DNA sequence: CTGAAAGCGCTTACAG
DNA sequence: CTGAAAGCGCTTACAG
């Protein structure tokens, strides 16, 4: 068998009309049980599978969701994708994945190719470039084509669509509070994800908490490929920094490595908390206390909301959903009065 | 604008036929430059995008590749996916990703939903279940529907298709040789991926190398969620094991943690090499020497081969490609005469 | 250079 | 209960 068998061919073989075959295969009550059975048998025998393009064209639905993420190599997005795929598969949807590589251009490209009736809806976490420029014109085309969008984690509040995220500023405040409660007095925030909505929220939370506690502010922005060891060590030696909150897992690990290599002890000399709970957090020595971002949960929720939106089960106005989160205490922090 | 504009509507607005619009948009030389220009302008103005389902139905091509992987959370598959997506996007293809979760059933399901004219070709890395049972009947449907398949990493030699992998047995031998050259005399292989083709190849290589060197064999199979610390420590204390080759990054990290926590020194008391070069290898203390599996390269190659196959640029017979790899020396191994 | 027509493989109102 | 027909939105041989 070299070519897929079609309804037409099945109809010929069975000596009935195409309509009858189609209805039988779709369990239409119009068709007699015997016919249904005959049709299904032959279909099975011939490995009949309906042509998706034809069905989609006719029904104007694809049962496919597009997903555009900035990258896939960090644990957060891999886990989110995992959640999205799992839930999609449960609900009978497929997912098409595009990676923007933090580029707005690539993001726009991907949207363009997906908008053409390829997907019923779109889930996105925005590229840094998009978030930094706050431009959203490349998202307009979605509106034009009536394709629902759900934004998660890296969101843009100006965009009118459903949004999923954690309460980053609140979580940051909580983390600072816990560090303070465990005895830390000079708490720095290290950011490796500048220009993202997430980072802005965290900085906001950091400043508020620090102000409330009447502490000193220390903010360091770094590039993952070029961690500023000297800066950290300088802060520790001369400013007596005794705690770091890092914007992501790798950042936190780099902070710990740097301090440990210089002979400092963790958590005695330096307490560290990182955002995002990945595999390194659990296995590093010492293990890293983290703010769990529930990537999988965010992914699943995003998918769920999107499907409801597609199927028209949601009221008109899009909503912003905040996911509850919590701090996982491991060995990079001291025991405080809170735990 | 609520509904997508179609060729028909453009034609009406322009007072020309649908054929003319279609040809103009596709830069057919049949159409006059002025017409082409007029058409394109109006199309742009109206944000026209051709309906993918219609085009696919007509052309019998989708420019979409299906990818089925066992999981996405380990670095190897995330990186492979990254490679596949990057290359696909370069070549103007989209990818639909399904995760089998190591289940043959889910794998079969995914194949079934993708086979229906949804994709032009398929890239797979097989689930453990499929590899353990060596069953391949669920892959038959691909042949029936004339959909080319490329297998990577977790391959099954009986399947008649293009295959990409690294030479696992050879790499294992090399790793053992290097450990031996650095002074190790009792070398164990720890496997956390039993029943995979990859693991079988490595065991083969392990046995051969050990035999050639006239050493003793130590093989330990473990479950990632339940690492057998006692067994490792027993081997170290009473059998004087002085080196471990682990089947994957996490396994190697668990070995190191276990030994370090028991007070052993790495690499002085125990040398460790892990397969797969992930993010933990670089950042753990001590950093882990690894056999790089070139996940991204495997992914890119798989995609490249598949497209050539789809576009009929490859000779009839499928081939098996072996990717060159190498050992990355870090601090979990001693310096030997080889490096 | 332009257009009418057939057809890709389906679904579904409508008629019988 | 079954079937003929229209149509989803395109492409492309063919005619003019």
Short mmCIF file of C-alpha atoms in Angstrom, two decimals, chain A residues 242 264-271 331-334:
data_model
loop_
_atom_site.label_atom_id
_atom_site.label_comp_id
_atom_site.label_asym_id
_atom_site.label_seq_id
_atom_site.Cartn_x
_atom_site.Cartn_y
_atom_site.Cartn_z
CA UNK A 242 25.31 37.95 53.82
CA UNK A 264 33.22 31.19 52.15
CA UNK A 265 30.76 28.88 53.81
CA UNK A 266 27.12 28.47 52.77
CA UNK A 267 24.81 29.21 54.49
CA UNK A 268 26.99 30.40 57.39
CA UNK A 269 28.67 33.24 55.53
CA UNK A 270 26.17 33.59 52.75
CA UNK A 271 22.57 32.49 52.40
CA UNK A 331 20.62 23.77 52.70
CA UNK A 332 21.67 27.09 51.22
CA UNK A 333 19.71 29.01 53.83
CA UNK A 334 19.84 29.08 57.60
#
